[in-house]
Amino acid sequence: MKKIHVSPKKNCIKKIEVQGDKSISHRAIIIGSIANGITKVENFLEAEDTLNTIKIFRQLGVKIVNEKNDYYIYGNGLKPFREPNETLYVGNSGTAIRLIMGILAAQPFTATITGDAQIVKRPMARVIEPLTMMGAKFISNNGYAPVMVQGNNLNGITYKMPVASAQVKSSIMLAALYAEGVTEIIEPVKSRDHTERMLKYFGAKIVVKGKSIKIFPGSELKGKKIFIPGDISSAAFFIIAGLLMKKTRITIKNVNINPTRTGIIDIVKKMGGKVIIKNKKVLNNEPVGDIVVSSSKLKGTIIKGNIIPRLIDEIPVISIAAAFAKGKTIISDAKELRVKETDRINTMIKNLKRIGIKVEEKEDGMIIYGNNGTPFKYADIDSFSDHRIAMAFSIAALVSDNGLLIKDTECVNTSFPEFFNILNNL
Ligand code: S3P
């Protein structure tokens, strides 16, 4: 098990770039594989999660070639894939397993899909239920992976989603492309919309009105060139670093600033953080910009309601900012944190206590009592093999008295293998 000691830092004026967006990278492989013709993917995130997705589509018979830094996908349209002769393995990725189940639901064969020790503990019933309504059949381990998917001819459905989840929504949308008739999905709260944007960019007929999404099957998806912008969930660690470290300004270039992902910017501004966005542009239907952050005095805040899906993956590192702020921060309506790579309410609270922070656990969130800029206490941090916990506490180490020892850091490779290199460079 790899351990890393991260030391405190200050005085940093730097321009950095983070790796490509994970959600968009998965979708580029998946949608490129069901499009007709060649899709060229630039700045693809080469991390464990997304490389597993490539491997799965190769097992399904799609030619995917890596040349220099680009990936070329030779898609055959919505024609059936090749029946795989092994179990498909997503590693740690909830996005991969749930989205690919949507594709498998429409294939004329049966395939089994599973993942690592964390994946087999995450709920799959949330996708099995709507995909069963569409006509596919499943055998699962009581709603958990491994899941055997028996594909079928699907029919369109109207589905009112019980939880705000982009993974569930996207799984249904992908299945809907193969279905007979229109599918309508109604979200309780708007979640990230990369699938809607990318499908439109590839030529699918999708109509979004507020929280309703209608998918009209029948239009051909055409292979495209796609540039993957920087991941705001990876940028998040350096946004918080820039705010907490003294005499610091960090510019993070070419980050995806899709409004369904920028909850962190709204919250840190509300906390008193100095953040500006420069050089805005649109690339393949996704907004992109440079995020500039500088040292700030932060105050506690309330984080709840519709903003939660817009910052769900950033809550671990926002909690570090809250712990260093003046006053208390209340996080609620975030029960979904309990079914991420780990139960993040629990794993954050355990580690926050170790660095000397008072926290109260709630069923759907937590209350963090900020220490008003007092350096965090030295501690051993257990990431519980959760990449975002390991990275969030590496940022806490930058403003600690003697650094922090982060245990079990290999998990960072699932989403952001360059993380420690960029951190060391600050
Ligand atoms: C993702 C959606 C979110 C997010 C995950 C990536 C996606 O999960 O937490 O890291 O790419 O669609 P849910 O959709 O389950 O909330």
CSV table of C-alpha atoms and ligand atoms in Angstrom, one decimal:
chain,number,residue,atom,x,y,z
A,1,MET,CA,0.0,0.0,0.0
A,2,LYS,CA,1.5,3.3,-1.1
A,3,LYS,CA,1.7,6.2,1.5
A,4,ILE,CA,2.6,9.8,0.6
A,5,HIS,CA,3.7,12.5,3.0
A,6,VAL,CA,2.4,15.9,1.7
A,7,SER,CA,4.1,19.0,3.2
A,8,PRO,CA,2.6,22.5,3.8
A,9,LYS,CA,3.2,25.1,1.1
A,10,LYS,CA,2.6,28.8,0.4
A,11,ASN,CA,3.7,31.6,-2.0
A,12,CYS,CA,2.7,30.0,-5.3
A,13,ILE,CA,2.0,31.9,-8.6
A,14,LYS,CA,1.4,29.2,-11.2
A,15,LYS,CA,-0.5,28.3,-14.3
A,16,ILE,CA,-1.5,24.6,-14.5
A,17,GLU,CA,-3.6,22.3,-16.5
A,18,VAL,CA,-5.5,19.3,-15.1
A,19,GLN,CA,-6.3,16.1,-17.0
A,20,GLY,CA,-9.3,15.6,-19.3
A,21,ASP,CA,-12.8,15.3,-17.8
A,22,LYS,CA,-13.6,11.8,-16.7
A,23,SER,CA,-17.4,12.0,-17.4
A,24,ILE,CA,-16.8,13.3,-20.9
A,25,SER,CA,-14.0,10.9,-21.6
A,26,HIS,CA,-16.2,7.9,-20.8
A,27,ARG,CA,-19.0,9.3,-22.9
A,28,ALA,CA,-16.7,10.0,-25.9
A,29,ILE,CA,-15.7,6.3,-26.0
A,30,ILE,CA,-19.3,5.0,-25.5
A,31,ILE,CA,-20.9,7.4,-28.0
A,32,GLY,CA,-18.1,7.1,-30.5
A,33,SER,CA,-18.6,3.4,-30.4
A,34,ILE,CA,-22.3,3.6,-31.3
A,35,ALA,CA,-21.7,6.3,-33.9
A,36,ASN,CA,-21.1,5.7,-37.6
A,37,GLY,CA,-17.6,6.4,-38.8
A,38,ILE,CA,-14.4,7.6,-37.1
A,39,THR,CA,-14.4,9.6,-33.8
A,40,LYS,CA,-11.2,11.3,-32.9
A,41,VAL,CA,-10.7,12.0,-29.2
A,42,GLU,CA,-8.2,14.6,-28.2
A,43,ASN,CA,-7.0,15.1,-24.6
A,44,PHE,CA,-8.7,11.8,-23.5
A,45,LEU,CA,-8.2,11.1,-19.7
A,46,GLU,CA,-5.8,8.2,-19.5
A,47,ALA,CA,-6.8,7.0,-16.1
A,48,GLU,CA,-7.8,3.5,-14.8
A,49,ASP,CA,-11.5,4.1,-15.0
A,50,THR,CA,-11.6,5.4,-18.6
A,51,LEU,CA,-9.0,3.0,-19.9
A,52,ASN,CA,-11.3,0.2,-18.6
A,53,THR,CA,-14.1,1.6,-20.7
A,54,ILE,CA,-11.9,1.4,-23.8
A,55,LYS,CA,-11.0,-2.2,-23.0
A,56,ILE,CA,-14.7,-3.1,-22.7
A,57,PHE,CA,-15.6,-1.6,-26.1
A,58,ARG,CA,-12.7,-3.4,-27.6
A,59,GLN,CA,-14.1,-6.7,-26.1
A,60,LEU,CA,-17.4,-5.7,-27.7
A,61,GLY,CA,-15.7,-5.7,-31.1
A,62,VAL,CA,-15.0,-1.9,-31.6
A,63,LYS,CA,-11.7,-0.9,-33.1
A,64,ILE,CA,-10.1,1.8,-30.9
A,65,VAL,CA,-6.6,2.9,-31.8
A,66,ASN,CA,-4.2,5.1,-29.7
A,67,GLU,CA,-1.9,7.4,-31.8
A,68,LYS,CA,0.3,9.8,-30.0
A,69,ASN,CA,-2.1,11.5,-27.6
A,70,ASP,CA,-5.3,10.9,-29.5
A,71,TYR,CA,-7.7,8.0,-29.6
A,72,TYR,CA,-9.6,7.0,-32.8
A,73,ILE,CA,-12.8,5.0,-32.5
A,74,TYR,CA,-14.1,3.2,-35.5
A,75,GLY,CA,-17.8,3.1,-34.8
A,76,ASN,CA,-20.3,0.8,-36.6
A,77,GLY,CA,-23.4,2.8,-35.6
A,78,LEU,CA,-26.2,1.2,-33.6
A,79,LYS,CA,-25.6,-2.3,-35.1
A,80,PRO,CA,-25.2,-5.0,-32.5
A,81,PHE,CA,-21.9,-5.4,-30.9
A,82,ARG,CA,-19.9,-8.7,-30.8
A,83,GLU,CA,-20.9,-11.0,-27.9
A,84,PRO,CA,-18.0,-10.9,-25.4
A,85,ASN,CA,-16.6,-14.2,-24.2
A,86,GLU,CA,-15.5,-12.8,-20.8
A,87,THR,CA,-17.1,-10.9,-18.0
A,88,LEU,CA,-16.8,-7.1,-18.6
A,89,TYR,CA,-14.8,-5.4,-15.9
A,90,VAL,CA,-15.2,-1.7,-15.1
A,91,GLY,CA,-12.8,-1.5,-12.3
A,92,ASN,CA,-13.9,1.4,-10.0
A,93,SER,CA,-16.2,3.2,-12.3
A,94,GLY,CA,-19.9,3.7,-11.5
A,95,THR,CA,-20.3,5.7,-14.7
A,96,ALA,CA,-18.9,2.9,-16.9
A,97,ILE,CA,-21.0,0.1,-15.3
A,98,ARG,CA,-24.3,2.1,-15.3
A,99,LEU,CA,-23.9,3.6,-18.8
A,100,ILE,CA,-22.7,0.4,-20.4
A,101,MET,CA,-25.7,-1.5,-18.9
A,102,GLY,CA,-27.9,0.8,-21.0
A,103,ILE,CA,-26.1,-0.3,-24.1
A,104,LEU,CA,-26.0,-4.0,-23.2
A,105,ALA,CA,-29.8,-3.8,-22.6
A,106,ALA,CA,-30.3,-3.4,-26.3
A,107,GLN,CA,-27.9,-6.1,-27.6
A,108,PRO,CA,-29.0,-9.5,-29.0
A,109,PHE,CA,-27.0,-11.4,-26.4
A,110,THR,CA,-26.4,-11.9,-22.7
A,111,ALA,CA,-23.3,-10.3,-21.1
A,112,THR,CA,-22.1,-10.0,-17.5
A,113,ILE,CA,-20.6,-6.9,-16.1
A,114,THR,CA,-18.8,-6.2,-12.8
A,115,GLY,CA,-16.1,-4.2,-11.1
A,116,ASP,CA,-13.8,-3.9,-8.1
A,117,ALA,CA,-14.6,-4.3,-4.3
A,118,GLN,CA,-16.2,-0.8,-4.2
A,119,ILE,CA,-18.3,-1.3,-7.3
A,120,VAL,CA,-19.9,-4.4,-6.0
A,121,LYS,CA,-21.2,-2.4,-3.0
A,122,ARG,CA,-22.9,0.3,-5.1
A,123,PRO,CA,-26.6,0.2,-6.0
A,124,MET,CA,-27.4,-1.0,-9.5
A,125,ALA,CA,-31.1,-1.5,-9.0
A,126,ARG,CA,-31.5,2.2,-9.9
A,127,VAL,CA,-30.6,1.3,-13.5
A,128,ILE,CA,-32.0,-2.2,-13.6
A,129,GLU,CA,-35.5,-0.9,-12.8
A,130,PRO,CA,-36.0,1.4,-15.8
A,131,LEU,CA,-34.1,-0.8,-18.2
A,132,THR,CA,-36.4,-3.7,-17.2
A,133,MET,CA,-39.4,-1.5,-17.9
A,134,MET,CA,-37.9,-1.0,-21.4
A,135,GLY,CA,-37.7,-4.8,-22.0
A,136,ALA,CA,-34.3,-6.0,-20.9
A,137,LYS,CA,-33.8,-8.8,-18.4
A,138,PHE,CA,-31.3,-8.9,-15.5
A,139,ILE,CA,-29.9,-11.3,-13.0
A,140,SER,CA,-28.0,-9.4,-10.3
A,141,ASN,CA,-26.7,-10.1,-6.8
A,142,ASN,CA,-29.8,-8.6,-5.2
A,143,GLY,CA,-29.5,-5.3,-7.0
A,144,TYR,CA,-25.6,-5.3,-6.9
A,145,ALA,CA,-22.9,-6.3,-9.4
A,146,PRO,CA,-22.1,-8.7,-10.9
A,147,VAL,CA,-25.0,-8.1,-13.2
A,148,MET,CA,-26.0,-10.4,-16.1
A,149,VAL,CA,-27.8,-8.4,-18.8
A,150,GLN,CA,-30.0,-10.2,-21.2
A,151,GLY,CA,-30.5,-7.7,-24.1
A,152,ASN,CA,-33.8,-7.4,-25.9
A,153,ASN,CA,-35.8,-5.3,-28.4
A,154,LEU,CA,-36.6,-2.3,-26.2
A,155,ASN,CA,-39.6,0.0,-26.0
A,156,GLY,CA,-39.6,3.7,-25.1
A,157,ILE,CA,-40.8,4.6,-21.6
A,158,THR,CA,-41.7,7.6,-19.6
A,159,TYR,CA,-39.6,7.5,-16.4
A,160,LYS,CA,-39.8,9.8,-13.4
A,161,MET,CA,-36.5,9.4,-11.7
A,162,PRO,CA,-36.5,8.9,-8.0
A,163,VAL,CA,-32.9,10.2,-7.5
A,164,ALA,CA,-31.0,12.9,-9.3
A,165,SER,CA,-28.4,10.8,-11.1
A,166,ALA,CA,-26.6,11.5,-14.4
A,167,GLN,CA,-25.5,7.9,-14.6
A,168,VAL,CA,-29.1,6.6,-14.4
A,169,LYS,CA,-30.3,9.2,-16.8
A,170,SER,CA,-27.6,8.5,-19.3
A,171,SER,CA,-28.1,4.7,-19.1
A,172,ILE,CA,-31.7,5.2,-20.0
A,173,MET,CA,-30.9,7.7,-22.8
A,174,LEU,CA,-28.4,5.3,-24.4
A,175,ALA,CA,-30.9,2.4,-24.3
A,176,ALA,CA,-33.6,4.8,-25.7
A,177,LEU,CA,-31.5,5.3,-28.9
A,178,TYR,CA,-32.2,1.6,-29.7
A,179,ALA,CA,-35.8,1.6,-28.5
A,180,GLU,CA,-39.1,1.5,-30.5
A,181,GLY,CA,-40.9,4.8,-29.7
A,182,VAL,CA,-40.0,7.9,-27.8
A,183,THR,CA,-38.5,7.9,-24.2
A,184,GLU,CA,-39.1,10.7,-21.8
A,185,ILE,CA,-37.0,11.0,-18.6
A,186,ILE,CA,-38.1,13.5,-15.9
A,187,GLU,CA,-35.4,14.4,-13.4
A,188,PRO,CA,-36.1,15.5,-9.8
A,189,VAL,CA,-33.2,18.0,-9.9
A,190,LYS,CA,-31.0,18.7,-12.9
A,191,SER,CA,-27.8,16.6,-13.0
A,192,ARG,CA,-24.8,16.9,-15.3
A,193,ASP,CA,-25.9,16.9,-18.9
A,194,HIS,CA,-22.8,15.8,-20.8
A,195,THR,CA,-24.7,12.9,-22.4
A,196,GLU,CA,-27.5,15.2,-23.8
A,197,ARG,CA,-24.9,17.6,-25.1
A,198,MET,CA,-22.7,15.0,-26.7
A,199,LEU,CA,-25.6,13.0,-28.3
A,200,LYS,CA,-26.8,16.3,-29.8
A,201,TYR,CA,-23.3,17.0,-31.1
A,202,PHE,CA,-23.2,13.6,-32.7
A,203,GLY,CA,-26.6,14.2,-34.4
A,204,ALA,CA,-29.2,12.5,-32.1
A,205,LYS,CA,-32.6,14.0,-31.7
A,206,ILE,CA,-33.0,15.0,-28.1
A,207,VAL,CA,-35.4,17.6,-26.8
A,208,VAL,CA,-34.6,19.1,-23.3
A,209,LYS,CA,-37.3,21.2,-21.6
A,210,GLY,CA,-36.5,22.1,-18.0
A,211,LYS,CA,-36.3,18.7,-16.2
A,212,SER,CA,-37.8,16.7,-19.1
A,213,ILE,CA,-35.6,15.0,-21.7
A,214,LYS,CA,-37.2,13.3,-24.7
A,215,ILE,CA,-35.1,11.0,-26.9
A,216,PHE,CA,-36.4,10.3,-30.4
A,217,PRO,CA,-34.7,7.1,-31.8
A,218,GLY,CA,-34.0,6.8,-35.5
A,219,SER,CA,-31.5,9.5,-36.3
A,220,GLU,CA,-28.0,8.3,-37.2
A,221,LEU,CA,-25.1,9.3,-34.9
A,222,LYS,CA,-22.1,10.4,-36.9
A,223,GLY,CA,-18.4,10.1,-35.8
A,224,LYS,CA,-16.9,13.4,-34.8
A,225,LYS,CA,-13.7,15.1,-33.6
A,226,ILE,CA,-14.0,15.8,-29.9
A,227,PHE,CA,-11.6,17.7,-27.5
A,228,ILE,CA,-12.0,16.7,-23.9
A,229,PRO,CA,-11.7,19.8,-21.6
A,230,GLY,CA,-10.0,19.7,-18.2
A,231,ASP,CA,-12.0,18.1,-15.4
A,232,ILE,CA,-13.5,20.6,-13.0
A,233,SER,CA,-13.7,17.8,-10.4
A,234,SER,CA,-9.8,17.5,-10.7
A,235,ALA,CA,-9.4,21.3,-10.9
A,236,ALA,CA,-11.5,21.5,-7.6
A,237,PHE,CA,-8.4,20.4,-5.6
A,238,PHE,CA,-6.3,23.2,-6.9
A,239,ILE,CA,-9.2,25.7,-6.7
A,240,ILE,CA,-9.3,25.0,-2.9
A,241,ALA,CA,-5.5,24.9,-2.7
A,242,GLY,CA,-5.3,28.4,-4.3
A,243,LEU,CA,-7.8,29.8,-1.9
A,244,LEU,CA,-6.3,28.3,1.3
A,245,MET,CA,-2.6,28.8,0.7
A,246,LYS,CA,-1.0,32.2,1.5
A,247,LYS,CA,0.2,34.6,-1.1
A,248,THR,CA,-1.0,32.4,-3.9
A,249,ARG,CA,-2.6,32.7,-7.3
A,250,ILE,CA,-3.3,29.6,-9.4
A,251,THR,CA,-4.6,29.7,-13.0
A,252,ILE,CA,-6.2,26.4,-14.2
A,253,LYS,CA,-6.4,26.5,-17.9
A,254,ASN,CA,-9.1,25.0,-20.2
A,255,VAL,CA,-11.5,23.6,-17.7
A,256,ASN,CA,-15.0,22.4,-18.5
A,257,ILE,CA,-17.4,25.0,-17.0
A,258,ASN,CA,-20.7,23.3,-17.8
A,259,PRO,CA,-23.2,24.9,-15.5
A,260,THR,CA,-24.3,21.5,-14.2
A,261,ARG,CA,-20.8,21.1,-12.8
A,262,THR,CA,-19.9,24.5,-11.5
A,263,GLY,CA,-21.6,24.4,-8.1
A,264,ILE,CA,-18.1,24.6,-6.5
A,265,ILE,CA,-17.5,28.0,-8.0
A,266,ASP,CA,-20.8,29.3,-6.7
A,267,ILE,CA,-20.1,28.0,-3.2
A,268,VAL,CA,-16.6,29.2,-2.8
A,269,LYS,CA,-17.6,32.6,-4.0
A,270,LYS,CA,-20.4,32.5,-1.3
A,271,MET,CA,-17.7,31.6,1.2
A,272,GLY,CA,-15.7,34.7,0.2
A,273,GLY,CA,-13.3,33.1,-2.2
A,274,LYS,CA,-11.6,35.1,-5.0
A,275,VAL,CA,-12.4,33.2,-8.2
A,276,ILE,CA,-12.7,34.5,-11.7
A,277,ILE,CA,-13.2,32.7,-15.0
A,278,LYS,CA,-11.4,34.0,-18.1
A,279,ASN,CA,-11.2,33.1,-21.8
A,280,LYS,CA,-14.6,31.5,-22.0
A,281,LYS,CA,-15.3,29.5,-25.2
A,282,VAL,CA,-17.4,26.6,-26.4
A,283,LEU,CA,-15.8,23.4,-27.7
A,284,ASN,CA,-17.9,20.5,-29.0
A,285,ASN,CA,-21.0,21.8,-27.3
A,286,GLU,CA,-19.3,22.1,-23.9
A,287,PRO,CA,-18.3,25.5,-22.3
A,288,VAL,CA,-14.6,25.8,-21.4
A,289,GLY,CA,-12.6,28.5,-19.5
A,290,ASP,CA,-9.6,29.3,-17.4
A,291,ILE,CA,-10.2,29.4,-13.6
A,292,VAL,CA,-8.1,31.9,-11.7
A,293,VAL,CA,-8.1,31.6,-7.8
A,294,SER,CA,-6.2,33.6,-5.2
A,295,SER,CA,-5.6,33.4,-1.5
A,296,SER,CA,-8.8,34.3,0.4
A,297,LYS,CA,-10.3,34.4,3.9
A,298,LEU,CA,-13.2,32.0,3.8
A,299,LYS,CA,-16.4,31.9,5.9
A,300,GLY,CA,-18.8,29.0,6.6
A,301,THR,CA,-21.9,28.6,4.5
A,302,ILE,CA,-25.0,26.4,3.9
A,303,ILE,CA,-24.9,23.9,1.0
A,304,LYS,CA,-28.2,22.2,0.3
A,305,GLY,CA,-31.0,21.7,-2.3
A,306,ASN,CA,-30.6,21.9,-6.0
A,307,ILE,CA,-26.9,22.8,-6.0
A,308,ILE,CA,-26.0,19.4,-4.6
A,309,PRO,CA,-25.8,17.5,-7.9
A,310,ARG,CA,-23.8,20.4,-9.3
A,311,LEU,CA,-21.0,19.8,-6.8
A,312,ILE,CA,-21.5,16.2,-5.5
A,313,ASP,CA,-18.0,15.0,-6.3
A,314,GLU,CA,-16.4,18.2,-4.9
A,315,ILE,CA,-17.9,17.9,-1.4
A,316,PRO,CA,-14.8,16.2,0.0
A,317,VAL,CA,-12.5,19.0,-1.0
A,318,ILE,CA,-15.2,21.7,-0.2
A,319,SER,CA,-15.2,20.2,3.3
A,320,ILE,CA,-11.5,20.9,3.6
A,321,ALA,CA,-12.2,24.6,2.8
A,322,ALA,CA,-15.1,24.6,5.3
A,323,ALA,CA,-12.8,23.1,8.0
A,324,PHE,CA,-10.3,26.0,7.4
A,325,ALA,CA,-13.0,28.7,7.2
A,326,LYS,CA,-14.5,31.0,9.9
A,327,GLY,CA,-17.8,29.7,11.3
A,328,LYS,CA,-19.8,26.6,10.6
A,329,THR,CA,-20.8,25.0,7.3
A,330,ILE,CA,-23.9,22.9,7.0
A,331,ILE,CA,-24.2,20.4,4.2
A,332,SER,CA,-27.6,18.7,3.7
A,333,ASP,CA,-29.6,16.9,1.0
A,334,ALA,CA,-26.4,15.0,0.1
A,335,LYS,CA,-27.5,11.5,1.0
A,336,GLU,CA,-26.1,10.3,-2.4
A,337,LEU,CA,-22.6,10.7,-0.8
A,338,ARG,CA,-23.3,7.6,1.1
A,339,VAL,CA,-23.3,5.5,-2.1
A,340,LYS,CA,-20.2,6.9,-3.8
A,341,GLU,CA,-16.8,5.0,-4.0
A,342,THR,CA,-17.0,5.0,-0.2
A,343,ASP,CA,-19.7,6.4,2.2
A,344,ARG,CA,-18.1,9.8,1.8
A,345,ILE,CA,-20.0,11.4,4.8
A,346,ASN,CA,-18.4,8.7,7.0
A,347,THR,CA,-14.9,8.7,5.4
A,348,MET,CA,-14.7,12.5,5.5
A,349,ILE,CA,-15.8,12.8,9.1
A,350,LYS,CA,-13.3,10.1,10.3
A,351,ASN,CA,-10.4,12.0,8.7
A,352,LEU,CA,-11.6,15.5,9.6
A,353,LYS,CA,-11.6,14.4,13.2
A,354,ARG,CA,-8.1,13.2,12.9
A,355,ILE,CA,-6.8,16.6,11.8
A,356,GLY,CA,-8.5,18.3,14.7
A,357,ILE,CA,-11.8,19.4,13.2
A,358,LYS,CA,-15.2,19.3,15.1
A,359,VAL,CA,-17.8,17.7,12.8
A,360,GLU,CA,-21.4,16.4,13.4
A,361,GLU,CA,-22.7,13.6,11.2
A,362,LYS,CA,-26.2,13.9,9.7
A,363,GLU,CA,-28.0,11.2,7.7
A,364,ASP,CA,-27.9,13.5,4.6
A,365,GLY,CA,-24.7,15.5,5.2
A,366,MET,CA,-22.7,17.0,8.0
A,367,ILE,CA,-21.9,20.1,10.0
A,368,ILE,CA,-18.3,21.3,9.9
A,369,TYR,CA,-17.1,23.7,12.6
A,370,GLY,CA,-14.3,25.8,10.8
A,371,ASN,CA,-11.1,26.5,12.7
A,372,ASN,CA,-10.7,30.0,11.2
A,373,GLY,CA,-7.4,29.3,9.5
A,374,THR,CA,-5.5,27.4,12.2
A,375,PRO,CA,-3.1,25.0,10.6
A,376,PHE,CA,-4.5,21.4,10.7
A,377,LYS,CA,-3.0,18.9,13.2
A,378,TYR,CA,-0.6,16.3,12.0
A,379,ALA,CA,-2.3,12.9,11.4
A,380,ASP,CA,-2.3,9.7,9.4
A,381,ILE,CA,-5.1,9.9,6.8
A,382,ASP,CA,-6.8,6.8,5.6
A,383,SER,CA,-8.2,7.3,2.1
A,384,PHE,CA,-10.2,4.1,2.4
A,385,SER,CA,-9.1,3.6,-1.3
A,386,ASP,CA,-11.3,6.5,-2.3
A,387,HIS,CA,-9.5,8.8,-4.8
A,388,ARG,CA,-11.3,11.9,-3.8
A,389,ILE,CA,-10.7,11.4,-0.1
A,390,ALA,CA,-6.9,10.9,-0.8
A,391,MET,CA,-6.7,14.1,-2.9
A,392,ALA,CA,-8.9,16.2,-0.6
A,393,PHE,CA,-6.7,15.5,2.4
A,394,SER,CA,-3.5,16.1,0.3
A,395,ILE,CA,-4.9,19.7,-0.1
A,396,ALA,CA,-5.5,19.9,3.7
A,397,ALA,CA,-1.8,19.0,4.1
A,398,LEU,CA,-0.8,22.1,2.3
A,399,VAL,CA,-2.2,24.2,5.2
A,400,SER,CA,-1.3,21.9,8.1
A,401,ASP,CA,1.4,22.4,10.7
A,402,ASN,CA,3.6,19.5,9.7
A,403,GLY,CA,2.0,18.0,6.7
A,404,LEU,CA,-0.1,14.8,6.6
A,405,LEU,CA,0.6,11.2,5.8
A,406,ILE,CA,-1.9,10.0,3.3
A,407,LYS,CA,-2.3,6.2,3.3
A,408,ASP,CA,-3.4,4.1,0.3
A,409,THR,CA,-2.8,6.7,-2.5
A,410,GLU,CA,-2.8,4.4,-5.6
A,411,CYS,CA,-6.6,5.0,-5.9
A,412,VAL,CA,-5.8,8.5,-7.3
A,413,ASN,CA,-5.0,6.6,-10.5
A,414,THR,CA,-8.7,6.0,-11.1
A,415,SER,CA,-9.4,9.6,-12.0
A,416,PHE,CA,-6.3,11.8,-11.9
A,417,PRO,CA,-2.9,10.0,-12.2
A,418,GLU,CA,-1.0,13.3,-12.7
A,419,PHE,CA,-2.3,14.7,-9.3
A,420,PHE,CA,0.8,14.3,-7.2
A,421,ASN,CA,3.1,15.5,-10.0
A,422,ILE,CA,1.0,18.7,-10.3
A,423,LEU,CA,0.9,19.1,-6.5
A,424,ASN,CA,4.7,18.7,-6.2
A,425,ASN,CA,5.1,21.3,-8.8
A,426,LEU,CA,3.2,24.0,-6.9
B,1,S3P,C1,-21.2,10.9,-13.1
B,1,S3P,C2,-22.3,11.2,-12.3
B,1,S3P,C3,-22.3,11.4,-10.9
B,1,S3P,C4,-20.9,11.5,-10.3
B,1,S3P,C5,-19.9,10.6,-10.9
B,1,S3P,C6,-19.8,10.7,-12.4
B,1,S3P,C7,-21.3,10.8,-14.5
B,1,S3P,O1,-22.9,10.2,-10.3
B,1,S3P,O2,-20.9,11.4,-8.9
B,1,S3P,O3,-18.6,10.8,-10.4
B,1,S3P,O4,-20.3,10.7,-15.2
B,1,S3P,O5,-22.4,10.7,-15.0
B,1,S3P,P1,-24.5,10.0,-10.2
B,1,S3P,O6,-25.0,10.3,-11.5
B,1,S3P,O7,-24.7,8.6,-9.7
B,1,S3P,O8,-24.9,11.0,-9.2
